[in-house]
XYZ file of N, CA, C and O in Angstrom:
740
model
N 0.854 -1.189 0.000
C 0.000 0.000 0.000
C 0.888 1.237 0.000
O 1.805 1.350 0.795
N 0.596 2.155 -0.886
C 1.423 3.342 -1.055
C 1.269 4.288 0.138
O 0.177 4.509 0.652
N 2.375 4.834 0.572
C 2.402 5.754 1.701
C 1.742 7.078 1.323
O 1.901 7.557 0.202
N 0.985 7.654 2.228
C 0.371 8.978 2.112
C -0.841 9.054 1.196
O -1.245 10.123 0.814
N -1.412 7.954 0.818
C -2.665 7.984 0.069
C -3.819 7.923 1.066
O -3.630 7.573 2.241
N -5.020 8.231 0.593
C -6.195 8.109 1.455
C -6.309 6.686 1.995
O -6.592 6.481 3.175
N -6.069 5.722 1.114
C -6.168 4.312 1.520
C -5.173 3.985 2.642
O -5.498 3.225 3.562
N -3.990 4.564 2.556
C -2.980 4.349 3.598
C -3.493 4.842 4.948
O -3.424 4.122 5.953
N -4.005 6.065 4.966
C -4.483 6.632 6.237
C -5.713 5.894 6.753
O -5.857 5.682 7.951
N -6.593 5.486 5.850
C -7.779 4.731 6.261
C -7.356 3.417 6.905
O -7.861 3.038 7.972
N -6.407 2.731 6.280
C -5.905 1.466 6.827
C -5.307 1.690 8.218
O -5.563 0.919 9.145
N -4.545 2.749 8.365
C -3.925 3.057 9.669
C -4.987 3.306 10.734
O -4.875 2.802 11.853
N -6.006 4.074 10.376
C -7.077 4.365 11.343
C -7.784 3.072 11.735
O -8.027 2.821 12.920
N -8.098 2.249 10.757
C -8.804 0.996 11.026
C -7.956 0.018 11.838
O -8.492 -0.855 12.525
N -6.640 0.184 11.772
C -5.734 -0.661 12.574
C -5.519 -0.097 13.974
O -4.740 -0.643 14.739
N -6.193 1.014 14.291
C -6.105 1.553 15.644
C -5.345 2.858 15.795
O -5.337 3.457 16.862
N -4.685 3.317 14.744
C -3.951 4.589 14.793
C -4.916 5.718 14.454
O -4.887 6.277 13.354
N -5.784 6.047 15.408
C -6.831 7.046 15.149
C -6.257 8.421 14.839
O -6.909 9.227 14.184
N -5.028 8.694 15.270
C -4.406 9.990 14.984
C -4.184 10.189 13.486
O -4.108 11.324 13.005
N -4.132 9.110 12.718
C -3.954 9.223 11.270
C -5.160 9.868 10.591
O -5.042 10.372 9.473
N -6.302 9.859 11.257
C -7.482 10.500 10.678
C -7.261 12.002 10.515
O -7.835 12.626 9.630
N -6.389 12.565 11.348
C -6.068 13.996 11.246
C -5.507 14.343 9.875
O -5.733 15.447 9.364
N -4.803 13.414 9.256
C -4.247 13.658 7.912
C -5.369 13.799 6.880
O -5.271 14.611 5.959
N -6.427 13.010 7.053
C -7.579 13.116 6.147
C -8.326 14.429 6.396
O -8.797 15.069 5.456
N -8.411 14.819 7.649
C -9.053 16.108 7.974
C -8.246 17.249 7.367
O -8.818 18.181 6.797
N -6.923 17.162 7.490
C -6.069 18.203 6.900
C -6.278 18.303 5.393
O -6.323 19.391 4.830
N -6.409 17.157 4.745
C -6.551 17.137 3.288
C -7.921 17.630 2.834
O -8.030 18.363 1.851
N -8.976 17.241 3.529
C -10.340 17.529 3.072
C -11.066 18.599 3.885
O -12.168 18.985 3.524
N -10.455 19.075 4.934
C -11.124 20.036 5.816
C -11.607 21.296 5.116
O -12.783 21.663 5.205
N -10.710 21.958 4.407
C -11.087 23.213 3.736
C -12.107 22.993 2.621
O -13.087 23.731 2.540
N -11.908 22.004 1.737
C -12.911 21.812 0.679
C -14.292 21.444 1.223
O -15.303 21.936 0.726
N -14.340 20.604 2.246
C -15.624 20.213 2.835
C -16.279 21.423 3.494
O -17.465 21.690 3.299
N -15.511 22.162 4.252
C -16.048 23.369 4.902
C -16.545 24.361 3.862
O -17.618 24.950 4.002
N -15.776 24.542 2.787
C -16.167 25.478 1.727
C -17.477 25.093 1.064
O -18.336 25.943 0.822
N -17.630 23.818 0.778
C -18.875 23.349 0.175
C -20.049 23.592 1.121
O -21.070 24.153 0.726
N -19.894 23.180 2.358
C -20.988 23.326 3.330
C -21.325 24.795 3.536
O -22.503 25.170 3.593
N -20.315 25.651 3.626
C -20.553 27.079 3.802
C -21.375 27.642 2.652
O -22.318 28.405 2.859
N -21.065 27.249 1.438
C -21.811 27.754 0.282
C -23.238 27.210 0.249
O -24.124 27.852 -0.278
N -23.458 26.033 0.829
C -24.812 25.475 0.859
C -25.641 26.116 1.960
O -26.774 26.525 1.729
N -25.072 26.236 3.157
C -25.864 26.742 4.294
C -25.790 28.251 4.458
O -26.682 28.855 5.052
N -24.733 28.883 3.961
C -24.639 30.330 3.986
C -24.352 30.948 5.345
O -24.523 32.142 5.527
N -23.902 30.158 6.300
C -23.620 30.685 7.634
C -22.321 30.059 8.124
O -22.212 28.833 8.214
N -21.353 30.918 8.476
C -20.017 30.449 8.839
C -20.024 29.536 10.069
O -19.395 28.485 10.078
N -20.754 29.932 11.102
C -20.784 29.140 12.331
C -21.430 27.774 12.093
O -20.940 26.750 12.558
N -22.552 27.781 11.361
C -23.211 26.518 11.030
C -22.292 25.630 10.192
O -22.213 24.419 10.398
N -21.599 26.247 9.232
C -20.708 25.486 8.354
C -19.587 24.826 9.151
O -19.233 23.672 8.902
N -19.031 25.548 10.118
C -17.963 24.973 10.939
C -18.479 23.775 11.730
O -17.838 22.725 11.783
N -19.658 23.935 12.322
C -20.249 22.850 13.099
C -20.594 21.650 12.213
O -20.328 20.500 12.559
N -21.158 21.925 11.045
C -21.548 20.847 10.131
C -20.333 20.141 9.540
O -20.372 18.929 9.303
N -19.247 20.873 9.313
C -18.015 20.237 8.827
C -17.468 19.298 9.901
O -17.043 18.172 9.591
N -17.510 19.743 11.151
C -17.079 18.870 12.246
C -17.968 17.633 12.324
O -17.471 16.510 12.499
N -19.275 17.835 12.183
C -20.215 16.702 12.188
C -19.893 15.732 11.052
O -19.961 14.515 11.227
N -19.573 16.287 9.887
C -19.235 15.454 8.733
C -18.047 14.555 9.042
O -18.080 13.351 8.781
N -16.996 15.138 9.605
C -15.803 14.345 9.900
C -16.046 13.358 11.037
O -15.504 12.247 11.019
N -16.869 13.726 11.989
C -17.216 12.798 13.064
C -17.995 11.604 12.511
O -17.699 10.444 12.829
N -18.967 11.897 11.636
C -19.732 10.817 10.992
C -18.812 9.931 10.159
O -18.940 8.703 10.166
N -17.900 10.557 9.419
C -16.971 9.783 8.579
C -16.084 8.899 9.441
O -15.867 7.728 9.123
N -15.590 9.446 10.541
C -14.730 8.668 11.428
C -15.481 7.466 11.993
O -14.973 6.341 11.975
N -16.699 7.710 12.476
C -17.498 6.628 13.062
C -17.892 5.588 12.009
O -18.042 4.412 12.328
N -18.083 6.022 10.767
C -18.525 5.124 9.699
C -17.374 4.533 8.895
O -17.614 3.746 7.980
N -16.157 4.913 9.214
C -15.011 4.462 8.423
C -14.942 2.937 8.277
O -14.614 2.460 7.182
N -15.277 2.157 9.308
C -15.249 0.695 9.104
C -16.219 0.217 8.012
O -15.993 -0.838 7.417
N -17.245 0.996 7.720
C -18.201 0.592 6.682
C -17.811 1.114 5.294
O -18.474 0.793 4.308
N -16.734 1.894 5.216
C -16.261 2.391 3.916
C -15.687 1.211 3.139
O -14.721 0.588 3.553
N -16.316 0.918 2.008
C -15.944 -0.273 1.240
C -14.893 0.014 0.171
O -14.300 -0.894 -0.378
N -14.707 1.269 -0.165
C -13.728 1.610 -1.186
C -14.229 1.438 -2.598
O -13.443 1.478 -3.536
N -15.547 1.236 -2.781
C -16.079 1.100 -4.140
C -16.187 2.446 -4.839
O -16.463 2.514 -6.030
N -15.979 3.513 -4.105
C -15.817 4.851 -4.678
C -14.632 5.469 -3.938
O -14.176 4.932 -2.934
N -14.149 6.585 -4.422
C -13.029 7.230 -3.760
C -13.444 7.792 -2.408
O -14.613 8.100 -2.172
N -12.483 7.914 -1.508
C -12.774 8.484 -0.200
C -13.334 9.890 -0.337
O -14.252 10.272 0.380
N -12.812 10.673 -1.295
C -13.298 12.046 -1.460
C -14.783 12.042 -1.840
O -15.563 12.845 -1.320
N -15.179 11.135 -2.723
C -16.599 11.032 -3.101
C -17.434 10.646 -1.895
O -18.501 11.206 -1.659
N -16.944 9.700 -1.115
C -17.650 9.219 0.071
C -17.831 10.338 1.094
O -18.924 10.545 1.611
N -16.776 11.097 1.358
C -16.882 12.149 2.372
C -17.712 13.325 1.857
O -18.426 13.967 2.620
N -17.664 13.583 0.541
C -18.532 14.627 -0.019
C -20.000 14.217 0.103
O -20.868 15.068 0.317
N -20.276 12.929 -0.020
C -21.656 12.466 0.159
C -22.121 12.736 1.591
O -23.233 13.206 1.815
N -21.274 12.454 2.550
C -21.614 12.718 3.954
C -21.830 14.218 4.158
O -22.800 14.634 4.789
N -20.935 15.036 3.598
C -21.053 16.493 3.736
C -22.326 17.004 3.066
O -23.045 17.841 3.631
N -22.594 16.510 1.868
C -23.805 16.906 1.125
C -25.050 16.580 1.944
O -25.911 17.435 2.156
N -25.148 15.347 2.414
C -26.328 14.951 3.191
C -26.451 15.734 4.490
O -27.552 16.116 4.892
N -25.337 15.997 5.153
C -25.343 16.762 6.401
C -25.829 18.185 6.156
O -26.687 18.699 6.884
N -25.305 18.824 5.111
C -25.694 20.206 4.796
C -27.156 20.289 4.362
O -27.897 21.169 4.817
N -27.590 19.379 3.506
C -28.968 19.406 3.018
C -29.941 19.138 4.167
O -30.969 19.808 4.276
N -29.619 18.204 5.036
C -30.485 17.934 6.191
C -30.615 19.162 7.082
O -31.703 19.494 7.552
N -29.504 19.838 7.301
C -29.516 21.045 8.130
C -30.407 22.127 7.514
O -31.219 22.744 8.205
N -30.261 22.338 6.219
C -31.034 23.384 5.544
C -32.517 23.028 5.525
O -33.368 23.901 5.705
N -32.827 21.772 5.329
C -34.238 21.353 5.331
C -34.884 21.627 6.671
O -36.059 21.976 6.745
N -34.130 21.484 7.734
C -34.655 21.774 9.075
C -34.980 23.263 9.215
O -35.897 23.631 9.928
N -34.187 24.103 8.549
C -34.430 25.554 8.618
C -35.576 25.971 7.722
O -36.119 27.061 7.879
N -35.914 25.159 6.738
C -37.051 25.388 5.832
C -37.053 26.787 5.219
O -38.004 27.540 5.358
N -35.985 27.100 4.517
C -35.944 28.384 3.820
C -36.882 28.351 2.625
O -37.057 27.325 1.988
N -37.453 29.490 2.342
C -38.302 29.619 1.156
C -37.450 30.188 0.024
O -36.680 31.118 0.217
N -37.609 29.631 -1.141
C -36.876 30.115 -2.305
C -37.851 30.515 -3.384
O -38.944 29.970 -3.497
N -37.415 31.464 -4.152
C -38.230 31.986 -5.227
C -38.473 30.894 -6.270
O -37.549 30.265 -6.758
N -39.719 30.665 -6.556
C -40.057 29.666 -7.574
C -40.079 30.340 -8.938
O -40.515 31.479 -9.069
N -39.626 29.628 -9.924
C -39.639 30.138 -11.288
C -40.576 29.241 -12.083
O -40.498 28.021 -12.002
N -41.436 29.870 -12.839
C -42.378 29.114 -13.656
C -41.638 28.267 -14.684
O -40.612 28.678 -15.230
N -42.168 27.092 -14.965
C -41.566 26.184 -15.943
C -41.384 26.859 -17.298
O -40.371 26.683 -17.950
N -42.370 27.635 -17.718
C -42.294 28.301 -19.018
C -41.116 29.269 -19.072
O -40.459 29.400 -20.108
N -40.842 29.945 -17.958
C -39.737 30.898 -17.915
C -38.405 30.172 -18.087
O -37.517 30.649 -18.798
N -38.268 29.009 -17.468
C -37.030 28.239 -17.585
C -36.822 27.791 -19.025
O -35.736 27.930 -19.583
N -37.868 27.273 -19.629
C -37.757 26.750 -20.991
C -37.567 27.853 -22.029
O -37.062 27.601 -23.114
N -37.960 29.087 -21.694
C -37.873 30.160 -22.681
C -36.497 30.826 -22.741
O -36.271 31.687 -23.580
N -35.569 30.425 -21.871
C -34.229 31.014 -21.899
C -33.441 30.359 -23.032
O -33.171 29.165 -22.992
N -33.096 31.138 -24.067
C -32.343 30.554 -25.186
C -30.924 30.187 -24.770
O -30.358 30.798 -23.872
N -30.357 29.201 -25.438
C -29.003 28.733 -25.133
C -27.993 29.881 -25.190
O -27.127 29.991 -24.345
N -28.125 30.757 -26.193
C -27.172 31.855 -26.349
C -27.226 32.787 -25.140
O -26.200 33.261 -24.670
N -28.433 33.046 -24.660
C -28.577 33.936 -23.511
C -27.992 33.291 -22.269
O -27.364 33.959 -21.455
N -28.178 32.000 -22.143
C -27.611 31.273 -21.005
C -26.089 31.361 -21.044
O -25.448 31.606 -20.026
N -25.507 31.205 -22.228
C -24.054 31.250 -22.366
C -23.497 32.649 -22.148
O -22.383 32.812 -21.686
N -24.285 33.669 -22.488
C -23.816 35.045 -22.358
C -24.456 35.757 -21.183
O -24.579 36.976 -21.178
N -24.841 35.009 -20.162
C -25.607 35.596 -19.068
C -24.864 36.656 -18.280
O -25.464 37.423 -17.566
N -23.558 36.736 -18.447
C -22.809 37.715 -17.679
C -22.587 39.028 -18.423
O -22.032 39.957 -17.881
N -22.987 39.094 -19.663
C -22.825 40.331 -20.416
C -21.363 40.682 -20.604
O -20.507 39.833 -20.737
N -21.100 41.964 -20.594
C -19.747 42.468 -20.836
C -19.005 42.793 -19.549
O -17.970 43.437 -19.575
N -19.525 42.367 -18.411
C -18.893 42.668 -17.127
C -17.537 41.993 -17.008
O -17.265 40.988 -17.642
N -16.695 42.547 -16.117
C -15.415 41.933 -15.824
C -15.595 40.691 -14.964
O -16.696 40.417 -14.473
N -14.518 39.932 -14.761
C -14.596 38.681 -14.008
C -15.143 38.850 -12.582
O -15.926 38.034 -12.121
N -14.734 39.916 -11.889
C -15.198 40.118 -10.513
C -16.709 40.349 -10.474
O -17.409 39.812 -9.618
N -17.209 41.135 -11.405
C -18.642 41.409 -11.461
C -19.413 40.150 -11.857
O -20.502 39.884 -11.339
N -18.858 39.370 -12.754
C -19.499 38.114 -13.158
C -19.629 37.172 -11.954
O -20.673 36.565 -11.743
N -18.558 37.058 -11.199
C -18.574 36.188 -10.019
C -19.580 36.705 -8.999
O -20.331 35.929 -8.411
N -19.624 38.008 -8.787
C -20.573 38.586 -7.826
C -22.006 38.261 -8.232
O -22.821 37.855 -7.411
N -22.308 38.434 -9.519
C -23.663 38.142 -10.010
C -24.005 36.663 -9.839
O -25.112 36.320 -9.444
N -23.054 35.809 -10.159
C -23.298 34.376 -10.029
C -23.498 33.990 -8.565
O -24.410 33.236 -8.239
N -22.672 34.516 -7.685
C -22.822 34.199 -6.262
C -24.160 34.685 -5.724
O -24.806 34.006 -4.932
N -24.583 35.861 -6.167
C -25.890 36.372 -5.756
C -27.003 35.456 -6.281
O -27.942 35.125 -5.559
N -26.892 35.045 -7.530
C -27.900 34.149 -8.110
C -27.925 32.802 -7.386
O -28.992 32.226 -7.168
N -26.764 32.305 -6.988
C -26.697 31.024 -6.278
C -27.453 31.065 -4.948
O -28.001 30.051 -4.518
N -27.493 32.222 -4.316
C -28.211 32.319 -3.035
C -29.721 32.232 -3.227
O -30.447 32.012 -2.268
N -30.169 32.399 -4.462
C -31.608 32.413 -4.737
C -32.163 31.053 -5.134
O -33.358 30.933 -5.381
N -31.295 30.048 -5.235
C -31.778 28.708 -5.573
C -31.728 27.828 -4.325
O -30.966 28.103 -3.403
N -32.539 26.770 -4.297
C -32.559 25.889 -3.125
C -31.194 25.251 -2.858
O -30.409 25.036 -3.790
N -30.908 24.938 -1.607
C -29.597 24.396 -1.232
C -29.208 23.113 -1.961
O -28.039 22.936 -2.288
N -30.151 22.233 -2.243
C -29.789 20.999 -2.940
C -29.322 21.301 -4.363
O -28.379 20.685 -4.861
N -29.944 22.289 -5.003
C -29.514 22.691 -6.344
C -28.167 23.400 -6.280
O -27.296 23.184 -7.123
N -27.988 24.254 -5.279
C -26.715 24.972 -5.098
C -25.594 23.965 -4.884
O -24.523 24.082 -5.481
N -25.839 22.956 -4.055
C -24.821 21.938 -3.788
C -24.451 21.195 -5.066
O -23.272 20.936 -5.328
N -25.437 20.882 -5.876
C -25.195 20.169 -7.128
C -24.308 20.997 -8.055
O -23.325 20.496 -8.612
N -24.628 22.279 -8.209
C -23.832 23.179 -9.044
C -22.409 23.294 -8.511
O -21.436 23.212 -9.260
N -22.284 23.467 -7.207
C -20.957 23.634 -6.615
C -20.108 22.377 -6.757
O -18.924 22.459 -7.071
N -20.718 21.230 -6.542
C -19.963 19.982 -6.683
C -19.530 19.753 -8.129
O -18.404 19.328 -8.383
N -20.407 20.058 -9.080
C -20.094 19.805 -10.486
C -19.110 20.829 -11.044
O -18.097 20.468 -11.641
N -19.379 22.110 -10.852
C -18.563 23.149 -11.472
C -17.388 23.590 -10.610
O -16.307 23.852 -11.116
N -17.600 23.706 -9.315
C -16.553 24.236 -8.437
C -15.594 23.133 -8.013
O -14.386 23.312 -8.028
N -16.117 21.968 -7.661
C -15.277 20.863 -7.202
C -14.910 19.896 -8.320
O -14.125 18.983 -8.110
N -15.508 20.080 -9.497
C -15.151 19.265 -10.646
C -15.556 17.800 -10.534
O -14.929 16.935 -11.134
N -16.595 17.529 -9.773
C -17.069 16.153 -9.638
C -17.796 15.747 -10.916
O -18.539 16.529 -11.493
N -17.582 14.519 -11.347
C -18.227 14.021 -12.556
C -19.685 13.671 -12.258
O -20.079 13.551 -11.099
N -20.460 13.484 -13.307
C -21.860 13.074 -13.146
C -21.911 11.738 -12.411
O -22.741 11.535 -11.524
N -20.991 10.846 -12.742
C -20.943 9.547 -12.064
C -20.695 9.716 -10.566
O -21.337 9.074 -9.735
N -19.746 10.585 -10.208
C -19.481 10.834 -8.787
C -20.700 11.468 -8.116
O -21.019 11.151 -6.972
N -21.377 12.357 -8.840
C -22.568 13.001 -8.278
C -23.686 11.995 -8.021
O -24.461 12.173 -7.088
N -23.772 10.945 -8.838
C -24.793 9.926 -8.572
C -24.520 9.251 -7.239
O -25.449 8.971 -6.481
N -23.256 9.023 -6.939
C -22.881 8.411 -5.663
C -23.118 9.383 -4.508
O -23.630 9.003 -3.455
N -22.754 10.639 -4.705
C -22.883 11.637 -3.638
C -24.341 11.930 -3.324
O -24.733 11.985 -2.158
N -25.156 12.126 -4.361
C -26.534 12.589 -4.142
C -27.571 11.476 -4.115
O -28.668 11.673 -3.604
N -27.249 10.338 -4.715
C -28.240 9.267 -4.811
C -29.197 9.448 -5.990
O -30.119 8.658 -6.168
N -28.972 10.473 -6.808
C -29.799 10.711 -7.990
C -29.251 9.913 -9.174
O -28.091 9.524 -9.170
N -30.078 9.705 -10.180
C -29.604 9.038 -11.395
C -28.799 10.029 -12.236
O -28.945 11.247 -12.088
N -27.989 9.501 -13.140
C -27.179 10.356 -14.015
C -28.066 11.251 -14.870
O -27.791 12.450 -15.028
N -29.137 10.693 -15.422
C -30.017 11.512 -16.266
C -30.707 12.590 -15.439
O -30.884 13.715 -15.901
N -31.074 12.275 -14.206
C -31.700 13.261 -13.333
C -30.723 14.397 -13.025
O -31.091 15.572 -13.036
N -29.473 14.060 -12.784
C -28.457 15.081 -12.511
C -28.272 15.990 -13.714
O -28.221 17.215 -13.587
N -28.197 15.403 -14.906
C -28.020 16.211 -16.123
C -29.189 17.156 -16.334
O -28.997 18.330 -16.670
N -30.398 16.664 -16.117
C -31.586 17.510 -16.266
C -31.568 18.624 -15.222
O -31.829 19.793 -15.534
N -31.249 18.266 -13.979
C -31.205 19.278 -12.918
C -30.163 20.354 -13.223
O -30.430 21.540 -13.055
N -28.974 19.949 -13.652
C -27.933 20.933 -13.969
C -28.377 21.845 -15.113
O -28.146 23.063 -15.071
N -29.017 21.288 -16.108
C -29.537 22.070 -17.228
C -30.544 23.110 -16.716
O -30.458 24.293 -17.047
N -31.482 22.664 -15.903
C -32.522 23.556 -15.395
C -31.946 24.608 -14.431
O -32.379 25.752 -14.436
N -30.965 24.213 -13.648
C -30.336 25.151 -12.714
C -29.614 26.246 -13.487
O -29.693 27.430 -13.125
N -28.902 25.873 -14.557
C -28.224 26.888 -15.384
C -29.235 27.883 -15.938
O -28.989 29.089 -15.979
N -30.388 27.384 -16.362
C -31.445 28.266 -16.883
C -31.939 29.203 -15.782
O -32.129 30.402 -16.014
N -32.175 28.664 -14.586
C -32.620 29.499 -13.460
C -31.594 30.583 -13.155
O -31.952 31.744 -12.948
N -30.330 30.185 -13.105
C -29.286 31.166 -12.813
C -29.249 32.257 -13.875
O -29.063 33.439 -13.555
N -29.444 31.884 -15.125
C -29.485 32.874 -16.206
C -30.624 33.861 -15.983
O -30.467 35.072 -16.174
N -31.772 33.363 -15.563
C -32.924 34.233 -15.288
C -32.602 35.194 -14.152
O -32.848 36.399 -14.251
N -32.043 34.680 -13.067
C -31.732 35.537 -11.921
C -30.673 36.585 -12.269
O -30.762 37.732 -11.836
N -29.684 36.193 -13.063
C -28.656 37.162 -13.450
C -29.240 38.219 -14.374
O -28.942 39.405 -14.241
N -30.123 37.805 -15.270
C -30.784 38.777 -16.158
C -31.632 39.750 -15.338
O -31.643 40.957 -15.605
N -32.325 39.243 -14.312
C -33.107 40.118 -13.441
C -32.209 41.128 -12.739
O -32.577 42.291 -12.583
N -31.022 40.692 -12.319
C -30.062 41.592 -11.675
C -29.632 42.685 -12.648
O -29.533 43.856 -12.280
N -29.385 42.299 -13.905
C -28.990 43.268 -14.922
C -30.085 44.282 -15.197
O -29.824 45.453 -15.437
N -31.334 43.805 -15.195
C -32.469 44.670 -15.511
C -33.038 45.385 -14.285
O -33.840 46.283 -14.447
N -32.639 44.901 -13.096
C -33.246 45.375 -11.870
C -32.772 46.676 -11.413
O -33.307 47.508 -10.851
């Protein structure tokens, strides 16, 4: 077994060297916290939920089968932890009519940022992300920000590949609508 891989540290933890789990926390702590923070939108909650994620992962490590990567497995725990937390808070999100989503042309979706500079584009996108439900925000962040594949997302979310593709398509349309509203607002 190669030294310093996730598998190495997992094996060490399972053999009783629980301090080796700190290496996994060091590796995944910031990305997990970042994802959760973007889903829940509150720094204190994100810190607590990230700790919960790692505690759950540590307790469940003996059940980790290795049929997916450790990063996919821990992102699934983080995703479920964040979504459960947000569902408990029951935030209301702006609903968009189906017709409005379907009426956004591909060109408009691709050019949704207009002629703004990169900083303004990011600001508009971040603002639009706050207007969609947390499960959709998590999906976008995992796919575009964390670079997770559709296959990995099926493992993380429990959704089918076709469902993920449809959701990502519809989310992009929603974001285009919200950004256009910001431009016109």
